[in-house]
Short mmCIF file of N, CA and C in Angstrom, two decimals:
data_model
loop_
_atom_site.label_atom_id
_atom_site.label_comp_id
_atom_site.label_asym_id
_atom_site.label_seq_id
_atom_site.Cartn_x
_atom_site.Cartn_y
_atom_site.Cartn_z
N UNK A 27 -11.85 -9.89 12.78
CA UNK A 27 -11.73 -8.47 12.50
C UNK A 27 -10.33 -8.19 11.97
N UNK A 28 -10.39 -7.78 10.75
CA UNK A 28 -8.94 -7.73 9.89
C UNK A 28 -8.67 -6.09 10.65
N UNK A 29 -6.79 -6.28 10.84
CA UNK A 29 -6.59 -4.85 11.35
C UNK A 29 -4.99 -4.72 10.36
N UNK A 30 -4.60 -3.55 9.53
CA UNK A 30 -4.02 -3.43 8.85
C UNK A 30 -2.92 -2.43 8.95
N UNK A 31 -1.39 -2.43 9.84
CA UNK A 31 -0.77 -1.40 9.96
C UNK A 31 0.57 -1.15 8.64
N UNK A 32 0.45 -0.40 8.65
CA UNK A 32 1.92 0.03 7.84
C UNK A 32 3.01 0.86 8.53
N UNK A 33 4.27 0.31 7.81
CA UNK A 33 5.34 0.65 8.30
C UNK A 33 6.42 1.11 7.36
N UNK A 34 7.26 1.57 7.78
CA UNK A 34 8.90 1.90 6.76
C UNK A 34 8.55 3.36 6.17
N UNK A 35 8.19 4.75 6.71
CA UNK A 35 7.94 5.91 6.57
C UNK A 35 8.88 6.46 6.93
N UNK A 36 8.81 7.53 6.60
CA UNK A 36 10.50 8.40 7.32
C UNK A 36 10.65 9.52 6.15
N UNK A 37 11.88 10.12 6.45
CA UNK A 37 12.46 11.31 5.89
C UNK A 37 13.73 10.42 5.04
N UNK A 38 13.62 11.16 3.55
CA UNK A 38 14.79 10.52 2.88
C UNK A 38 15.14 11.39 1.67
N UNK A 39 16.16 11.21 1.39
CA UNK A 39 16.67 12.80 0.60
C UNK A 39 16.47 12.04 -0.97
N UNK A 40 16.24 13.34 -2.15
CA UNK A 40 15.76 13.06 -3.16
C UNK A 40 16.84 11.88 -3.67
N UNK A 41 15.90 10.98 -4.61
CA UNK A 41 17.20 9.87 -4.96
C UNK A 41 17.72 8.80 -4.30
N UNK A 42 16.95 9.04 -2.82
CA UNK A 42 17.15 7.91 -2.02
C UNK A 42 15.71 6.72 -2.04
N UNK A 43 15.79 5.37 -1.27
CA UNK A 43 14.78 4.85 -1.16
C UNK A 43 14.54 4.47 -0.04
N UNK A 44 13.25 3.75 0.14
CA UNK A 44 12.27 3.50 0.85
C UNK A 44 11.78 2.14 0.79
N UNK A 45 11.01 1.00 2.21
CA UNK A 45 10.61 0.61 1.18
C UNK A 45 9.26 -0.02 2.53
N UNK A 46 7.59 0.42 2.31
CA UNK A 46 7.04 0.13 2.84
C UNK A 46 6.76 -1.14 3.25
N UNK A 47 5.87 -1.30 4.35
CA UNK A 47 5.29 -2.77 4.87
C UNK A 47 3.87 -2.41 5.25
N UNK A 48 2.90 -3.18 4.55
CA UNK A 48 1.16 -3.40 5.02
C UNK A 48 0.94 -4.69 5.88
N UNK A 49 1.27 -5.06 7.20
CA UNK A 49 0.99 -6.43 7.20
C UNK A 49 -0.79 -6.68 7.95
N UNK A 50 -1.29 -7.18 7.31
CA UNK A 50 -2.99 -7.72 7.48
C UNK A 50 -2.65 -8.99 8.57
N UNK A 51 -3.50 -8.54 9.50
CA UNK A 51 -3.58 -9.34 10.80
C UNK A 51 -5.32 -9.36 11.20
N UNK A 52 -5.37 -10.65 11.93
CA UNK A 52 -6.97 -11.00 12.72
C UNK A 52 -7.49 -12.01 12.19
N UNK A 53 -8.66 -12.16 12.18
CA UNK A 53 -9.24 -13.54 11.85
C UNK A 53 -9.72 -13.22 10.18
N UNK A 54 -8.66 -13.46 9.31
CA UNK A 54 -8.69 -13.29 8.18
C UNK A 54 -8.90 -14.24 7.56
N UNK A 55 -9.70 -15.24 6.32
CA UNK A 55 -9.89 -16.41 5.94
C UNK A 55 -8.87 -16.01 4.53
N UNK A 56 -8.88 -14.69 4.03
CA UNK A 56 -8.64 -14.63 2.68
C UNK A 56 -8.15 -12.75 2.31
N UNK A 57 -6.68 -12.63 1.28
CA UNK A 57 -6.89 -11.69 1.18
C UNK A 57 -6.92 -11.25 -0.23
N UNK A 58 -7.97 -10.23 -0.76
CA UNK A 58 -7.86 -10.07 -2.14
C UNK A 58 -6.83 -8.98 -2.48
N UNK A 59 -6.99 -8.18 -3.47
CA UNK A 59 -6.51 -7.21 -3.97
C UNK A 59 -5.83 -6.67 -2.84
N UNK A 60 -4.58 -5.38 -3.02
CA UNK A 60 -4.44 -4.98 -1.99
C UNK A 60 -3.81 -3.94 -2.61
N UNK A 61 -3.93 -2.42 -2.25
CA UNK A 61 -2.79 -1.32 -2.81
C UNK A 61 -2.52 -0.18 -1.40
N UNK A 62 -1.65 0.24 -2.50
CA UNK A 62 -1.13 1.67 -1.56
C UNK A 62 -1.54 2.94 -2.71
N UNK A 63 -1.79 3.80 -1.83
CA UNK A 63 -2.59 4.93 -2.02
C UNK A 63 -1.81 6.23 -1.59
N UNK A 64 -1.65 7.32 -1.88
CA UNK A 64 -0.93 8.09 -0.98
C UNK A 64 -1.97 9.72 -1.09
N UNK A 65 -1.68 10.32 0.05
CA UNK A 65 -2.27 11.30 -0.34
C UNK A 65 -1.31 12.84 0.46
N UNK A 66 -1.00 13.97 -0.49
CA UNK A 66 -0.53 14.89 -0.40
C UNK A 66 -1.10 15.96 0.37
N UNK A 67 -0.54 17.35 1.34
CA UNK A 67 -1.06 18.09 1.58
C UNK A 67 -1.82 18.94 0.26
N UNK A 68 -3.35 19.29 0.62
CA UNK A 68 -3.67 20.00 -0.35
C UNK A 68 -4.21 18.92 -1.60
N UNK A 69 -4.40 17.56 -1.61
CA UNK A 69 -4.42 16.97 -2.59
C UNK A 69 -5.48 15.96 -2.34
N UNK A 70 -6.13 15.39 -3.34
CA UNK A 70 -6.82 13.62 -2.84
C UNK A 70 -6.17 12.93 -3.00
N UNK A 71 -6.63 11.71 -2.20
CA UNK A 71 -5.79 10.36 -2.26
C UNK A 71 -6.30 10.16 -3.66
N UNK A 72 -4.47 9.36 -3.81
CA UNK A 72 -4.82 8.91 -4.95
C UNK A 72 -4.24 7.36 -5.13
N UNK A 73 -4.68 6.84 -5.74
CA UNK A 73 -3.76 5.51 -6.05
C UNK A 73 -2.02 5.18 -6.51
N UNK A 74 -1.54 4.36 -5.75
CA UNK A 74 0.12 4.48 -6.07
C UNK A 74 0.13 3.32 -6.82
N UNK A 75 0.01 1.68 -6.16
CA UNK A 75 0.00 0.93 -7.36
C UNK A 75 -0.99 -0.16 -6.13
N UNK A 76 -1.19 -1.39 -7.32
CA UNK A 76 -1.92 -2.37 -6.56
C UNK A 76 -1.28 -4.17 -6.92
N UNK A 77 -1.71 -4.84 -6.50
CA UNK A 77 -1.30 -6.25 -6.96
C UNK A 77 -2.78 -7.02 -5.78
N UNK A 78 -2.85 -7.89 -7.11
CA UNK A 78 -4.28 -8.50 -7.07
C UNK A 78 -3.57 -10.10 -6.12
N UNK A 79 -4.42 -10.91 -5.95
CA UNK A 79 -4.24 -11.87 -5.62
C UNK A 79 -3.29 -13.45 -6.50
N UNK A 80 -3.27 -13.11 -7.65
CA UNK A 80 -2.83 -13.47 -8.56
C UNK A 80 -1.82 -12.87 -9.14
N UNK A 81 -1.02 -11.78 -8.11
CA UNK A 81 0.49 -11.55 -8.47
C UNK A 81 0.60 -10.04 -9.22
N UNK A 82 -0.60 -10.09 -10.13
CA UNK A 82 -0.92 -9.24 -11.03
C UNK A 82 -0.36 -7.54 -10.37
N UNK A 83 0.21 -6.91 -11.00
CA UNK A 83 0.45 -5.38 -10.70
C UNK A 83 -0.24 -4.33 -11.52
N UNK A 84 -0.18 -3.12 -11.28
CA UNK A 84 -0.19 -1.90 -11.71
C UNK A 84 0.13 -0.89 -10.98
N UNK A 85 0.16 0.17 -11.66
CA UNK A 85 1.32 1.39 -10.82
C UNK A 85 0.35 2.66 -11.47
N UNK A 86 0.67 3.93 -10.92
CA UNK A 86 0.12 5.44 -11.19
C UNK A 86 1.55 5.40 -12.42
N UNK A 87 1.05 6.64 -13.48
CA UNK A 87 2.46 6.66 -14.18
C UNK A 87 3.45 7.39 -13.58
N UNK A 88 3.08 8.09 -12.66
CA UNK A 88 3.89 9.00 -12.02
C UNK A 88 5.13 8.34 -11.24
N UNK A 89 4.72 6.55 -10.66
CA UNK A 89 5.52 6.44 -9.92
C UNK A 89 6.29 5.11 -11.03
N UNK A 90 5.22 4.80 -12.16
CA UNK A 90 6.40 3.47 -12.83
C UNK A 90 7.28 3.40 -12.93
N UNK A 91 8.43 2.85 -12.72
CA UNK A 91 9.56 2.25 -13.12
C UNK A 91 10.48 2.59 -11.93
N UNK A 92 10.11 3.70 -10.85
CA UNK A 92 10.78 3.40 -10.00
C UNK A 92 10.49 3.43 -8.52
N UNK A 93 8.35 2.43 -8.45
CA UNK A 93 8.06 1.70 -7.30
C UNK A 93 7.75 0.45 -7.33
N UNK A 94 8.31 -0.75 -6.86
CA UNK A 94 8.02 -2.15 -7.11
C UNK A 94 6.91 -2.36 -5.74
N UNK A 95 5.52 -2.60 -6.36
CA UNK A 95 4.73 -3.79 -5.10
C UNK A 95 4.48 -5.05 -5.30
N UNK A 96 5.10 -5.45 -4.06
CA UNK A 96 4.85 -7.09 -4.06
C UNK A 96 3.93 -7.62 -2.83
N UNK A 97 3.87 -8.91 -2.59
CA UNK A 97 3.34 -9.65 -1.63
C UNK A 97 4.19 -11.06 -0.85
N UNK A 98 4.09 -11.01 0.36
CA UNK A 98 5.00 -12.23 0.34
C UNK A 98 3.96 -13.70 0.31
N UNK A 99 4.74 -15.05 0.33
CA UNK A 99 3.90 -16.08 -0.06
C UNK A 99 2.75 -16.36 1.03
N UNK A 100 3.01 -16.16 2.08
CA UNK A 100 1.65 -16.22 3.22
C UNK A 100 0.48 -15.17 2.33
N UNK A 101 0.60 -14.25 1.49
CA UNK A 101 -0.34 -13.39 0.95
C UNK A 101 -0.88 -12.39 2.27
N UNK A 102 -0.13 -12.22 3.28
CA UNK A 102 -0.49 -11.21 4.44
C UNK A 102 0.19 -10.06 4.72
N UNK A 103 1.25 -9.90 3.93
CA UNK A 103 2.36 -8.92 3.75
C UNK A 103 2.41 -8.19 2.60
N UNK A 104 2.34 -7.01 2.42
CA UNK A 104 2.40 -6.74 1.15
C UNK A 104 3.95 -5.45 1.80
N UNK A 105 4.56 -4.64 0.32
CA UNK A 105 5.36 -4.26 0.27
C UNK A 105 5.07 -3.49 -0.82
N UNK A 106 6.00 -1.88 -0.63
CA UNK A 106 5.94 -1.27 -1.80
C UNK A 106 7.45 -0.73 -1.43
N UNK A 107 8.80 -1.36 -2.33
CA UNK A 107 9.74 -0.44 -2.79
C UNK A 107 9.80 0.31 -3.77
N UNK A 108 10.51 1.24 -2.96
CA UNK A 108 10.54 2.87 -3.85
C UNK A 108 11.80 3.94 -3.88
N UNK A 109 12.40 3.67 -4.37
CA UNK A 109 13.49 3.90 -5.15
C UNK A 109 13.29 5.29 -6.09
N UNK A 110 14.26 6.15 -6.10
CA UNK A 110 14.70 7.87 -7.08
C UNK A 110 13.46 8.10 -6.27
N UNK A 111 13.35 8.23 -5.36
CA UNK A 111 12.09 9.31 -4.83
C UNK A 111 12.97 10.74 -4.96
N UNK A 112 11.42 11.82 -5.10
CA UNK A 112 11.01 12.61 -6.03
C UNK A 112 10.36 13.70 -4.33
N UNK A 113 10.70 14.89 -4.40
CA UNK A 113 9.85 15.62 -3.61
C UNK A 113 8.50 15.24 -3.54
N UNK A 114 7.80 15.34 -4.67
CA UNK A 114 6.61 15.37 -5.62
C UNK A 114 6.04 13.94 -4.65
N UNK A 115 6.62 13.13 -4.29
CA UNK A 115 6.21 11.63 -3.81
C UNK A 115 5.87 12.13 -2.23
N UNK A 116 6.29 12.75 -2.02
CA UNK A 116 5.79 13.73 -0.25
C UNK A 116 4.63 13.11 -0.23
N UNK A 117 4.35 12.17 0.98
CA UNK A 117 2.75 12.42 0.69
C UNK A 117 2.49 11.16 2.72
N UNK A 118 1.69 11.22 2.84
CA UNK A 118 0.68 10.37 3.76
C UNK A 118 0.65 8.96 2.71
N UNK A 119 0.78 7.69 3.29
CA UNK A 119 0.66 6.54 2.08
C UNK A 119 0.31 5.83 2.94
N UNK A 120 -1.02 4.92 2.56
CA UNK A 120 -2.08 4.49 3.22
C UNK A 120 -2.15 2.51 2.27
N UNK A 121 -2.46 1.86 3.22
CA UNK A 121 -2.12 0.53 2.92
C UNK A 121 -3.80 -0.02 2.51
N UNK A 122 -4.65 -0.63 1.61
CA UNK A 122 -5.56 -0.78 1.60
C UNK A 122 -6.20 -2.18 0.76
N UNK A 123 -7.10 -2.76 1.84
CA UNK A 123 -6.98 -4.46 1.58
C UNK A 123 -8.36 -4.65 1.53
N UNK A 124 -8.83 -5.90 0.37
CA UNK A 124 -9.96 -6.20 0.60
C UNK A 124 -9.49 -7.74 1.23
N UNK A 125 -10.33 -7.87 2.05
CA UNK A 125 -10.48 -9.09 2.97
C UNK A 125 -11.89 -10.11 2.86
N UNK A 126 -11.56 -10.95 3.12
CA UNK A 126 -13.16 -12.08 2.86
C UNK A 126 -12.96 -13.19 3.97
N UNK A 127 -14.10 -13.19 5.15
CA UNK A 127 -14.55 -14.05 6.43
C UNK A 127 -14.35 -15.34 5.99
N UNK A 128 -14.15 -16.38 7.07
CA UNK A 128 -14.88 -17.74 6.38
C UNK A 128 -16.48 -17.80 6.96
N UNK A 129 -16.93 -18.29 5.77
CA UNK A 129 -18.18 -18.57 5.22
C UNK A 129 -18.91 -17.66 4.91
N UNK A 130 -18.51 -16.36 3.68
CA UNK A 130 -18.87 -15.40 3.35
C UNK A 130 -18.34 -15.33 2.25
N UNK A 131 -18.75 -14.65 1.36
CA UNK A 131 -18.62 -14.36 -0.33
C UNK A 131 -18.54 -13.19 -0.26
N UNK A 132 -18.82 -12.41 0.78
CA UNK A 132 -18.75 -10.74 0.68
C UNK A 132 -17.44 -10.25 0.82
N UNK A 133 -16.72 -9.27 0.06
CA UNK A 133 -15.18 -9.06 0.62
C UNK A 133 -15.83 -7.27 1.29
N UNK A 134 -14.84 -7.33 2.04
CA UNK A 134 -14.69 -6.25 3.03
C UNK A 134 -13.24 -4.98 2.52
N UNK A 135 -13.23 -3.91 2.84
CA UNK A 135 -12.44 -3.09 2.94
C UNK A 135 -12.34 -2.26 3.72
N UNK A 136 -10.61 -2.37 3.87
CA UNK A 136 -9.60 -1.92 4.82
C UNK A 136 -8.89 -1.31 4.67
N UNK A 137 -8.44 0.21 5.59
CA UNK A 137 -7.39 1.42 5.77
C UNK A 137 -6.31 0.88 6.36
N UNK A 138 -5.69 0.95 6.85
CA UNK A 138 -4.31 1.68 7.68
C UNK A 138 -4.53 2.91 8.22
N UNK A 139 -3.47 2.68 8.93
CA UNK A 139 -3.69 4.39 9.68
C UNK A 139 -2.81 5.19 8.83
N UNK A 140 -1.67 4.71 8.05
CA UNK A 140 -0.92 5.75 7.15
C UNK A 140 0.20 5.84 8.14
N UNK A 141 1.37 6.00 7.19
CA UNK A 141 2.86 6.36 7.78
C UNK A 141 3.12 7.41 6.09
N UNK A 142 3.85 8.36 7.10
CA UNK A 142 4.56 9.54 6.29
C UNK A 142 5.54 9.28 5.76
N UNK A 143 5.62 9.15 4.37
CA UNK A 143 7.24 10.09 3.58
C UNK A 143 7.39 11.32 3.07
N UNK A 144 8.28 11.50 3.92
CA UNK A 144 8.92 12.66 3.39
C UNK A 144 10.01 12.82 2.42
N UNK A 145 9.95 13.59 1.05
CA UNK A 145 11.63 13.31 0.16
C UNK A 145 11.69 14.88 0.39
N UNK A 146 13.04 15.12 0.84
CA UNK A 146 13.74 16.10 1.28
C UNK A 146 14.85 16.49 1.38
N UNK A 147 15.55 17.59 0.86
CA UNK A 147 16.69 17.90 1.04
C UNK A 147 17.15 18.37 2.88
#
């Protein structure tokens, strides 16, 4: 049973950074894709960026050029630094993993419970 918390939320004044942690724990054989998502009061979640299993990235345009996600080499850690945060980046940011059993071809998907940033004067 894959269980997925995130961490590194907080209050940080515009221009400052941040820089999350997703770490995927349990009897995990495999992890695929994995992103962060964030979602605003008043708003839907939406996608922040992702990185596939193969390193591969993408980002919302809103946040390019100044949120980097990575993974570390165990592939159980993922990370999103975030740097010139923006009021506008306020939001609930939610860690989200597809996972695959051993001896299964089916991949599974996984929340977090979400940690808050706040950008604030």
């Amino acid at each position: 049973q894959a269980q997925l918390m995130e961490s590194g939320g907080g209050l940080v004044q515009p221009g400052g950074s941040l820089r999350l942690s997703c770490a995927a724990s349990g009897s995990i054989y495999s992890v695929g894709k994995m992103s962060w998502f964030r979602q605003a009061p008043g708003k839907q979640r939406e996608l922040v960026a992702a990185i596939t299993g193969g390193d591969s990235t993408s980002y919302a345009d809103s946040v390019k050029g100044r949120f980097t996600i990575s993974r570390d080499i165990a592939k159980n850690t993922m990370y999103l630094q975030m740097t010139s945060l923006k009021p506008e980046d306020t939001a609930a940011y939610y860690c989200n993993a597809v996972v695959y059993y051993r001896g299964s071809p089916y991949p599974h998907d996984y929340w977090g419970q979400g940690t808050q940033v706040t950008v604030s004067s």
